[in-house]
Structures are given as structure tokens and as C-alpha cells.
PDB file of C-alpha atoms in Angstrom:
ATOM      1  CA  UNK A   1     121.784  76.344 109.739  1.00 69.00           C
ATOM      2  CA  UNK A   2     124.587  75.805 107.571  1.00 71.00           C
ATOM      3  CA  UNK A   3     125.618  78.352 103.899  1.00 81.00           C
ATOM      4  CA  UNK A   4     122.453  78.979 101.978  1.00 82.00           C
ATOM      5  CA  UNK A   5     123.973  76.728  99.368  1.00 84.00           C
ATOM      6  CA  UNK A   6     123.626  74.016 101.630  1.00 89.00           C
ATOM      7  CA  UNK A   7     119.723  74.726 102.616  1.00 92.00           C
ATOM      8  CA  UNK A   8     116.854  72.744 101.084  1.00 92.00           C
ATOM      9  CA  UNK A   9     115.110  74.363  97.899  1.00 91.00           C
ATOM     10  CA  UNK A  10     112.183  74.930 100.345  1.00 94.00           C
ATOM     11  CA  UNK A  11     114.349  76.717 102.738  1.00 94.00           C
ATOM     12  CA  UNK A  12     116.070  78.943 100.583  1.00 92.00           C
ATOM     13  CA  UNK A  13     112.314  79.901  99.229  1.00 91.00           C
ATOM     14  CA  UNK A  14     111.017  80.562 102.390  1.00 91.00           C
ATOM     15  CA  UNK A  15     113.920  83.178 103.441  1.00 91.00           C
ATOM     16  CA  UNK A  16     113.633  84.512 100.137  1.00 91.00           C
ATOM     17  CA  UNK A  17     110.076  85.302 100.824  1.00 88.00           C
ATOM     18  CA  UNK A  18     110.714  86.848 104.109  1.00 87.00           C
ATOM     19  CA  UNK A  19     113.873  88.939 102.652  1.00 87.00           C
ATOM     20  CA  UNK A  20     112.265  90.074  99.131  1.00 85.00           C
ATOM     21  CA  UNK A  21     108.544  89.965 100.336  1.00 83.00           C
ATOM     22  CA  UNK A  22     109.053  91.642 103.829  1.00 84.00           C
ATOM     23  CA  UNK A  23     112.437  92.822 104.616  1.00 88.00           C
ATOM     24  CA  UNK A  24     112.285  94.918 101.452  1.00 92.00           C
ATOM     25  CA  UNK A  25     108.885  96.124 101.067  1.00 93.00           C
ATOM     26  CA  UNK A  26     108.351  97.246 104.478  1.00 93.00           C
ATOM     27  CA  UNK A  27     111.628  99.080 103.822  1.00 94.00           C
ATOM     28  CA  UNK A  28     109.798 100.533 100.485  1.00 95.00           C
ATOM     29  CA  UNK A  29     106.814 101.946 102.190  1.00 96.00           C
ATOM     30  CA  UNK A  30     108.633 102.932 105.312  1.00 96.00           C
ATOM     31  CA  UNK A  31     111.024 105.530 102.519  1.00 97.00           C
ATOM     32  CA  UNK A  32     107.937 106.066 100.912  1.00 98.00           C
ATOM     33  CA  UNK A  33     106.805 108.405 104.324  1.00 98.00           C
ATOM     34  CA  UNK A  34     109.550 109.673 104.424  1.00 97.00           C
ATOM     35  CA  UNK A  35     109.121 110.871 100.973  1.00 98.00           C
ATOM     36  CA  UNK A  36     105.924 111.765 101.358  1.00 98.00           C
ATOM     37  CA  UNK A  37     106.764 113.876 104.650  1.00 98.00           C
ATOM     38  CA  UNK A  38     104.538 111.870 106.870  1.00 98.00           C
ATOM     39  CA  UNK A  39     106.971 109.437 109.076  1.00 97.00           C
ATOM     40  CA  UNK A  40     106.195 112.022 112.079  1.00 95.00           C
ATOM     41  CA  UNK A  41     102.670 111.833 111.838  1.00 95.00           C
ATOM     42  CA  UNK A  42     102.144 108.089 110.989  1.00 97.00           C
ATOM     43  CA  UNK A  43     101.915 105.073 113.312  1.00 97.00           C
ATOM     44  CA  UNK A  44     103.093 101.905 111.984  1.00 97.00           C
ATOM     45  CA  UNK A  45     102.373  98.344 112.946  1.00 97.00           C
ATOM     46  CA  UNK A  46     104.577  95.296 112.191  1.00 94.00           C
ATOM     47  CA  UNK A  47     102.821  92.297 112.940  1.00 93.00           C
ATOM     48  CA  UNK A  48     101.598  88.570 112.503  1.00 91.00           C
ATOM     49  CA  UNK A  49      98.437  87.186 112.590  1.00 87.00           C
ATOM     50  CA  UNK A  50     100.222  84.007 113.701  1.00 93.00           C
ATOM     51  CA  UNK A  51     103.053  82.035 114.486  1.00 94.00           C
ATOM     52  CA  UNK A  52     105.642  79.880 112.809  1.00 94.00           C
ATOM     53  CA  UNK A  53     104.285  78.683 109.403  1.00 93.00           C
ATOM     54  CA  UNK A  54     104.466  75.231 108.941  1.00 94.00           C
ATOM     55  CA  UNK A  55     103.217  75.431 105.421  1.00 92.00           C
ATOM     56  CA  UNK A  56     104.589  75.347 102.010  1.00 91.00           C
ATOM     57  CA  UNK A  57     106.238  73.241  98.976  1.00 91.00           C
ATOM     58  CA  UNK A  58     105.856  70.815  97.056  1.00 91.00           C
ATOM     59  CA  UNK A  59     106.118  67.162  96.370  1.00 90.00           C
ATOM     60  CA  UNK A  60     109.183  67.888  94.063  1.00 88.00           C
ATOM     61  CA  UNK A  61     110.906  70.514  96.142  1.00 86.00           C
ATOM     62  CA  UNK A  62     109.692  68.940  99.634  1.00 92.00           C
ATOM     63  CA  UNK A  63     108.049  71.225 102.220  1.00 94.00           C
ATOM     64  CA  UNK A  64     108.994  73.615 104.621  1.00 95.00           C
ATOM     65  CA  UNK A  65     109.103  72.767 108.262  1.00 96.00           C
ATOM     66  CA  UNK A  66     109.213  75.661 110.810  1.00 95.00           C
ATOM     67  CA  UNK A  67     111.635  73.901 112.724  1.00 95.00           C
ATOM     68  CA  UNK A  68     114.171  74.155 110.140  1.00 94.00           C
ATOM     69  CA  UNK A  69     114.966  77.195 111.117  1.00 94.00           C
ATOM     70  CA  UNK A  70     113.946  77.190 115.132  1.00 95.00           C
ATOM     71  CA  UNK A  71     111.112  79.606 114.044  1.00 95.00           C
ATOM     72  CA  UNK A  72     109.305  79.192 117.157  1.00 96.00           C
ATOM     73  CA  UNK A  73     112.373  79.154 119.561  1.00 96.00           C
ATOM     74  CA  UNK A  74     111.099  78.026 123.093  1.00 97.00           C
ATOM     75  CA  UNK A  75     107.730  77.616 121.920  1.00 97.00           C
ATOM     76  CA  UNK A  76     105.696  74.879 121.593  1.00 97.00           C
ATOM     77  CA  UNK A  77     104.130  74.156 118.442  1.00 95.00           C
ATOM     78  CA  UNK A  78     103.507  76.066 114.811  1.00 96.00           C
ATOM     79  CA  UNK A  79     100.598  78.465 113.207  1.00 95.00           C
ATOM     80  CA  UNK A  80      97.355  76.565 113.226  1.00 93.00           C
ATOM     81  CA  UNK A  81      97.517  75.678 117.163  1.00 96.00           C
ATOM     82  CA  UNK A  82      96.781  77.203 120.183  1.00 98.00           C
ATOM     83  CA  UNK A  83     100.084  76.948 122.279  1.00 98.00           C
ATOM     84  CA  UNK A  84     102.014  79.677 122.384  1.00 98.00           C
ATOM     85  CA  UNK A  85     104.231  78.575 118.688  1.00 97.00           C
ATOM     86  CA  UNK A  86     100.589  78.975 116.892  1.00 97.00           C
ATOM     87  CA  UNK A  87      99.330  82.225 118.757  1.00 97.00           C
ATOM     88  CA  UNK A  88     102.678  84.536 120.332  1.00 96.00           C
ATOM     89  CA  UNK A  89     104.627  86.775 117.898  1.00 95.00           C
ATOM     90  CA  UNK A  90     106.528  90.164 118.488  1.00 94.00           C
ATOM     91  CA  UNK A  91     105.204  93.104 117.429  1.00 95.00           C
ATOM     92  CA  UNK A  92     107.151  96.383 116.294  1.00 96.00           C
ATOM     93  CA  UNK A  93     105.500  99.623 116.585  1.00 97.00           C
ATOM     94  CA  UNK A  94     106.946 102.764 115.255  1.00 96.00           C
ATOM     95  CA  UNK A  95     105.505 106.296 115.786  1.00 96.00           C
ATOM     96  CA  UNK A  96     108.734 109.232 115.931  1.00 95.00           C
ATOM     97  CA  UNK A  97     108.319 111.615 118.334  1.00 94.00           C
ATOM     98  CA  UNK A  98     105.964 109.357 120.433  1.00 95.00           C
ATOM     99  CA  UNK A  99     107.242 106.160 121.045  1.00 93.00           C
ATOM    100  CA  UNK A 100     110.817 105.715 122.489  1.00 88.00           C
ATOM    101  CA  UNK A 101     113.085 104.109 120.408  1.00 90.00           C
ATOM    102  CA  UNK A 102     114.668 100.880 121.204  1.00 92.00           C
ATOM    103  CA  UNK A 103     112.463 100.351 124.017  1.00 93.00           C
ATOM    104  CA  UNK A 104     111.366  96.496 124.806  1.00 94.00           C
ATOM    105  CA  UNK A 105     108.252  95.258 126.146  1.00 95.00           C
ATOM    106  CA  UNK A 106     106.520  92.324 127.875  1.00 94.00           C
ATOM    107  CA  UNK A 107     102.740  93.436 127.451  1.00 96.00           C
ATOM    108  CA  UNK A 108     100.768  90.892 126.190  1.00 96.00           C
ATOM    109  CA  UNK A 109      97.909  92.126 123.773  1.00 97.00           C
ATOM    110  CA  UNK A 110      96.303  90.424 120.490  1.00 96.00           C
ATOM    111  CA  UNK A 111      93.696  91.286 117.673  1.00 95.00           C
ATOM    112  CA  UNK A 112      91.036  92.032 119.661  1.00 95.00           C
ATOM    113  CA  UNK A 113      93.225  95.447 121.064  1.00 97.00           C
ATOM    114  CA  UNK A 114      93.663  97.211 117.454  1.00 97.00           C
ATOM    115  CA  UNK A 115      90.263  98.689 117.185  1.00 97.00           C
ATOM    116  CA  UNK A 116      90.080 100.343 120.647  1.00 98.00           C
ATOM    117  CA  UNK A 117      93.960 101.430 120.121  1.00 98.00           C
ATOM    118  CA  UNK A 118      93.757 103.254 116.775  1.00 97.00           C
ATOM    119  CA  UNK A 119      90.232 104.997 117.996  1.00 98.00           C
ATOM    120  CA  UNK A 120      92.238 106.019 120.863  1.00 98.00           C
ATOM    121  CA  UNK A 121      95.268 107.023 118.716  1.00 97.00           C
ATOM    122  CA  UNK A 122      93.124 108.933 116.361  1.00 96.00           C
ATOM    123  CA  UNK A 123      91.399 110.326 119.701  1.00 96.00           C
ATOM    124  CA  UNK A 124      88.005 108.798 118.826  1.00 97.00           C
ATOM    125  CA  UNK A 125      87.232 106.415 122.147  1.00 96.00           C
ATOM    126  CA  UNK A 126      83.961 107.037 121.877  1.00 96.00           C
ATOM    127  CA  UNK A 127      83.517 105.448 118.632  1.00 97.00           C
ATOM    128  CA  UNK A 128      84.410 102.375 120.902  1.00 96.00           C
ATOM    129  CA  UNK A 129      81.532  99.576 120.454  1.00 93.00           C
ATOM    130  CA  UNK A 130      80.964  98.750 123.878  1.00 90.00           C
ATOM    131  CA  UNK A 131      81.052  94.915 122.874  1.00 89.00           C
ATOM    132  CA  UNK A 132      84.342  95.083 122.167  1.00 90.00           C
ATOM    133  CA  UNK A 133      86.298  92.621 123.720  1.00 90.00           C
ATOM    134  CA  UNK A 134      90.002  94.602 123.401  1.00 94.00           C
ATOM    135  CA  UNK A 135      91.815  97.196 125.503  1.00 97.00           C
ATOM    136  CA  UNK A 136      93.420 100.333 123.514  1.00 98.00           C
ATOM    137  CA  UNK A 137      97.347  99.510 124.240  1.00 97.00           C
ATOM    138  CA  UNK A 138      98.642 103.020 123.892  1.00 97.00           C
ATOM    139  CA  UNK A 139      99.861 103.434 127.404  1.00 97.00           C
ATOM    140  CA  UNK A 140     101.307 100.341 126.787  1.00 96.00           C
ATOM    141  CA  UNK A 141     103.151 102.518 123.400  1.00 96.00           C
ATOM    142  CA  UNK A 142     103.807 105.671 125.230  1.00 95.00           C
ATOM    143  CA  UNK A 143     106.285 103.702 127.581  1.00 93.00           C
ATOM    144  CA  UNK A 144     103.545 103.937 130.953  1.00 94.00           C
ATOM    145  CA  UNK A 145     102.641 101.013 133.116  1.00 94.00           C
ATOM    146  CA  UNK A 146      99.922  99.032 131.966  1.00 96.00           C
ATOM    147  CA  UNK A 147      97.349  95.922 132.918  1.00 95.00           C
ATOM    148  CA  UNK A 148      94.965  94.534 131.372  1.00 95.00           C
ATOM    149  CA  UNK A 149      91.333  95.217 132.305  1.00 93.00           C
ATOM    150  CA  UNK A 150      89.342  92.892 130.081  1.00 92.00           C
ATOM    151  CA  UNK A 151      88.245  89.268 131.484  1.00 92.00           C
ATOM    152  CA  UNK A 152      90.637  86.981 129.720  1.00 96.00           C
ATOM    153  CA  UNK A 153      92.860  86.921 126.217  1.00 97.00           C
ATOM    154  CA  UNK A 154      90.535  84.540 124.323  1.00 97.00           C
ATOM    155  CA  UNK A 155      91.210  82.441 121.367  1.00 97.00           C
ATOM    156  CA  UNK A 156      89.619  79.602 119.148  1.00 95.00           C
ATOM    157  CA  UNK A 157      90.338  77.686 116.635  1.00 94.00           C
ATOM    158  CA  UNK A 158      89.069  74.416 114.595  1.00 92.00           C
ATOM    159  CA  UNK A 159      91.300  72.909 112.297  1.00 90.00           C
ATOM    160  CA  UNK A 160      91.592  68.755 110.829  1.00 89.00           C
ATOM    161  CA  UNK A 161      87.848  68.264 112.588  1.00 92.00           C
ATOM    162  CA  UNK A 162      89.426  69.316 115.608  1.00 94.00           C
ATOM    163  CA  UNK A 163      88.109  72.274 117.797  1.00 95.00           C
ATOM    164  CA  UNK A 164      90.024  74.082 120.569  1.00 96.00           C
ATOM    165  CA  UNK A 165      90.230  77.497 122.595  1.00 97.00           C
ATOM    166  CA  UNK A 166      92.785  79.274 125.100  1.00 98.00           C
ATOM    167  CA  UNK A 167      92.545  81.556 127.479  1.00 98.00           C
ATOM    168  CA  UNK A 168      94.531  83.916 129.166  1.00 98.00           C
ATOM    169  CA  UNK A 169      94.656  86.203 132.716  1.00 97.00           C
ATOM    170  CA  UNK A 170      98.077  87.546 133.979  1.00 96.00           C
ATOM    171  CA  UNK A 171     100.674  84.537 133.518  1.00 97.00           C
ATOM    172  CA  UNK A 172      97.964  81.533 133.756  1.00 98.00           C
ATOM    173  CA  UNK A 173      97.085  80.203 130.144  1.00 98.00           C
ATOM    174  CA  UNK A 174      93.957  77.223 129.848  1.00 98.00           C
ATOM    175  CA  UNK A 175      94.006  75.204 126.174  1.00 98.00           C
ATOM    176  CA  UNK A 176      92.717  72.682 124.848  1.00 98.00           C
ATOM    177  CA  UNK A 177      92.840  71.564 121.388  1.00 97.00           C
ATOM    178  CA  UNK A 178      90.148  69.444 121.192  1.00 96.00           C
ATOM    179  CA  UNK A 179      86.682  69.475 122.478  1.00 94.00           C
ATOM    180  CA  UNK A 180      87.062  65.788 123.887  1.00 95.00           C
ATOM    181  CA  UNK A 181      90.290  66.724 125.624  1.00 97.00           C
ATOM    182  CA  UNK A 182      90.385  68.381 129.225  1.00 97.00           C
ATOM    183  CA  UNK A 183      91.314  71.749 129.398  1.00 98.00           C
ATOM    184  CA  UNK A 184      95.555  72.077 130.024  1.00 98.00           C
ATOM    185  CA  UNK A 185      96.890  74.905 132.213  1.00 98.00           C
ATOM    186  CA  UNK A 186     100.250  76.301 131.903  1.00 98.00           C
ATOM    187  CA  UNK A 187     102.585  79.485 133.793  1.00 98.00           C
ATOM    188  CA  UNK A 188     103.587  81.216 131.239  1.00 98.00           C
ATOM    189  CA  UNK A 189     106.146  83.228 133.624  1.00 97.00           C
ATOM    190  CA  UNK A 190     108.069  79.897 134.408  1.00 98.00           C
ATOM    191  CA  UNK A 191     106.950  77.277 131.473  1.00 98.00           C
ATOM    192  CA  UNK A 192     106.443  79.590 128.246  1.00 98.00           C
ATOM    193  CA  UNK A 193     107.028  76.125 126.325  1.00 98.00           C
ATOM    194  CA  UNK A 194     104.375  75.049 127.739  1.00 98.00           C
ATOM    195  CA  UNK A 195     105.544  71.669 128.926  1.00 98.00           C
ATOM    196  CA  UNK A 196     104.143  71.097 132.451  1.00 98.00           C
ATOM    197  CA  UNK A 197     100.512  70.847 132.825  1.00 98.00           C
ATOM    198  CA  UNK A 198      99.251  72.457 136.364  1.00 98.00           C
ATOM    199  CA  UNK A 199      95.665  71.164 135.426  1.00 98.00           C
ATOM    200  CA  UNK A 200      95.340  69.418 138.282  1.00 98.00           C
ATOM    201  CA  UNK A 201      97.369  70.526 140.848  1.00 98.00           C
ATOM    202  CA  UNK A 202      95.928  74.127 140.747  1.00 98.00           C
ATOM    203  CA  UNK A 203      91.945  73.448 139.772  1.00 98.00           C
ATOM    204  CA  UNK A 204      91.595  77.149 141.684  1.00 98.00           C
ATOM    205  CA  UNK A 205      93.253  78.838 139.014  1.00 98.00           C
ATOM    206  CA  UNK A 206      91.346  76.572 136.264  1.00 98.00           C
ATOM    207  CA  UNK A 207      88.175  77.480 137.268  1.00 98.00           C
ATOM    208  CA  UNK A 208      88.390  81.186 136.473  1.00 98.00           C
ATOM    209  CA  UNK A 209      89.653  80.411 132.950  1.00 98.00           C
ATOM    210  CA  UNK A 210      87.260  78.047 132.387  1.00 98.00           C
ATOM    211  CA  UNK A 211      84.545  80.202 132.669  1.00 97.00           C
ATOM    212  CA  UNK A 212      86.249  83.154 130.609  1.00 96.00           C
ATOM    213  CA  UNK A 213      86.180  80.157 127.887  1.00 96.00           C
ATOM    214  CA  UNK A 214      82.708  79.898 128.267  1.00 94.00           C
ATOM    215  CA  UNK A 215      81.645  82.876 128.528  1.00 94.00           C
ATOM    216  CA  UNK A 216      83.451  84.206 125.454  1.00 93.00           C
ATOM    217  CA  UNK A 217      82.465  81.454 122.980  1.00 91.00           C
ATOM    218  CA  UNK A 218      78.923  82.717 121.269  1.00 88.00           C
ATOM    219  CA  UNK A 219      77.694  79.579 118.832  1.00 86.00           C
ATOM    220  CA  UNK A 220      76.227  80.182 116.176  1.00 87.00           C
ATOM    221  CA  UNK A 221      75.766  77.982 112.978  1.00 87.00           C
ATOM    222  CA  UNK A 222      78.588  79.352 111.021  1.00 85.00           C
ATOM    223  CA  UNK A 223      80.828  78.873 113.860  1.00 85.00           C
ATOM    224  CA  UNK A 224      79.843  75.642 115.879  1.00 88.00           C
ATOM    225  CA  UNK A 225      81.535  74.627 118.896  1.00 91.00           C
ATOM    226  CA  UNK A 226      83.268  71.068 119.311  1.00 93.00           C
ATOM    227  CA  UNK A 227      85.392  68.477 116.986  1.00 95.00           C
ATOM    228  CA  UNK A 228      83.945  67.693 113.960  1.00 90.00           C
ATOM    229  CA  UNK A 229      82.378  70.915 112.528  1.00 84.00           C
ATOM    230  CA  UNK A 230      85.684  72.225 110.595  1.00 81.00           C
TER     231      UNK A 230
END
């Protein structure tokens, strides 16, 4: 990327943000446990809520582009969109004594698991709804083998009139980012970028994510399905 010196104004805002804004005060709150005597008995979660941002700036200053800095790597696309750039971001969970250090892993799990997993960490399943569309991830945590047991990983979004969902089982990923586009499906083992559309080739593997789609989306008048309503 170059010195800093040589960055845009934009750019060097943006890092600033992550350095001052994250780096630093997740580093304040994580001495503040220790301080406090509770790092043992405390489970912490470093997340996003999204990918890359792709927002930010100013006419004077210009704006920030996610690519500047490769922020989605492999990925395709940014936060606001439902390939794997918009929706996939690493996770770092800390809990001493519990959790092995170090330790990397290629679970998939999203939003929907939080609930079920701190009501399981805080040994209160049955407080559970049993609508809830998430699995509790702590074997996941505790370094044992894990699968998933729900239907699919579901997301949707509507954003610039446009409306589109994603689903997930095992590797196989169905999008669509529009509701007058046909669905897309991807192997996220072999193609995490996302580049070579099995749609049609592999309709038996559609079909089952199609109907997860379907079956997850509940309309409703605050939250209409299809283009147009956002």
C-alpha cells in the first residue's frame, strides 16, 4: 500500500479509525478485566456485523473504497451485499481456561447462533425460544467436532430498491441479489470468490436451497419481499 504519507486522506482516516477506535479500545476493556479480576470468568466476542465497508468521506477528502486496502481479500464484493465480501468475517473468541489458545477454525456460524450460545454458556438452554433459528456454537469453542443441525444459514437484504437473500448448507451457497434475478449457486470449498455459477449444471443441489429461502422468509409489511420496497 505504499508509507502512510503516501495514502489518501480517506485512507489514513479509515486506519486511524480501526487503530484508535478498535485496536486500542478493545485493548482498554480487555486490561480493564484484568483489573477488575474477571478475564477468567468472562467470554469475549470480537466480531462484525459485516464485511468490508465501502463507506465513508467526503466530496473534499474523496471516499474510501474497500479495495484500497484488499479488505475483502478473495472475496467477492463489500458490506451491503450478499456474497461472501458483504456477509463472511472472522471472529475471535477469548475465554482463559476454556478455549485453547491459538487455535483456528473453519466453522461457519452467524447472528442467528449468539442467543442459543450464551444461554448455553451461561447454562440456561432452556431459556432457548424454540423458534430460534441458531445453533449454540460452544462445541464449536471448546475445540470438539461440530455440524450444523439447523436447515440452512439464511440471509436477506434490500438495499438501492433492490431485494436479495442467500442461503447456506455445508459448502453449497444460493444468492441472489435481486428479486428479478435467478437464484446463483456457488462451492464455497473450491470457489469462495464466488466466481463460477453451478446454477445450472447442479439444479439438484438448487432445489434444497431454494426452499430453505422460502421457507425462512416470513413477509410482513415492515419487511416486504422483492425489488422495490427498500
Amino acid at each position: 500500500f505504499g508509507t502512510m504519507d503516501e495514502w489518501p486522506l480517506v485512507e489514513r482516516d479509515h486506519a486511524s479509525v480501526i487503530q484508535n477506535f478498535q485496536d486500542r479500545d478493545v485493548g482498554r476493556i480487555l486490561d480493564l478485566l484484568d483489573e477488575l479480576d474477571l478475564t477468567d470468568s468472562t467470554v469475549v466476542f470480537f466480531a462484525s456485523d459485516n464485511g468490508a465497508s465501502n463507506e465513508g468521506g467526503s466530496v473534499a477528502n474523496g471516499y474510501h473504497s474497500y479495495k484500497f486496502f484488499n479488505s475483502s481479500g478473495p472475496l467477492s464484493g463489500c458490506k451491503r451485499s450478499l456474497y461472501e465480501g458483504g456477509i463472511r468475517s472472522p471472529s475471535i473468541v477469548s475465554w482463559p481456561g476454556h478455549i485453547p489458545s491459538g487455535v483456528v477454525s473453519d466453522f461457519a456460524w452467524y447472528f442467528p447462533d449468539f442467543l442459543p450460545t450464551a444461554l448455553d454458556l451461561a447454562n440456561a438452554t432452556s431459556l432457548v425460544p424454540a423458534s430460534t433459528d441458531g445453533i449454540s456454537i460452544v462445541p464449536t469453542l471448546l475445540g470438539e467436532t461440530q455440524e450444523r443441525t439447523d436447515d440452512c444459514m439464511y440471509w436477506e437484504f434490500c438495499t438501492n430498491n433492490r431485494w436479495g437473500y442467500a442461503a447456506r448448507i455445508g459448502q453449497w451457497k444460493a444468492v441472489t441479489l435481486s428479486s428479478e434475478a435467478p437464484l446463483e449457486l456457488y462451492d464455497l470449498t473450491n470457489d469462495v470468490g464466488e466466481t463460477n455459477d453451478l446454477a445450472s449444471m447442479r439444479p439438484d443441489l438448487l432445489a434444497p436451497l431454494a426452499a430453505c429461502l422460502e421457507a425462512q422468509h416470513a413477509d410482513s409489511e415492515a419487511f416486504p419481499k422483492g425489488d422495490g420496497n427498500c
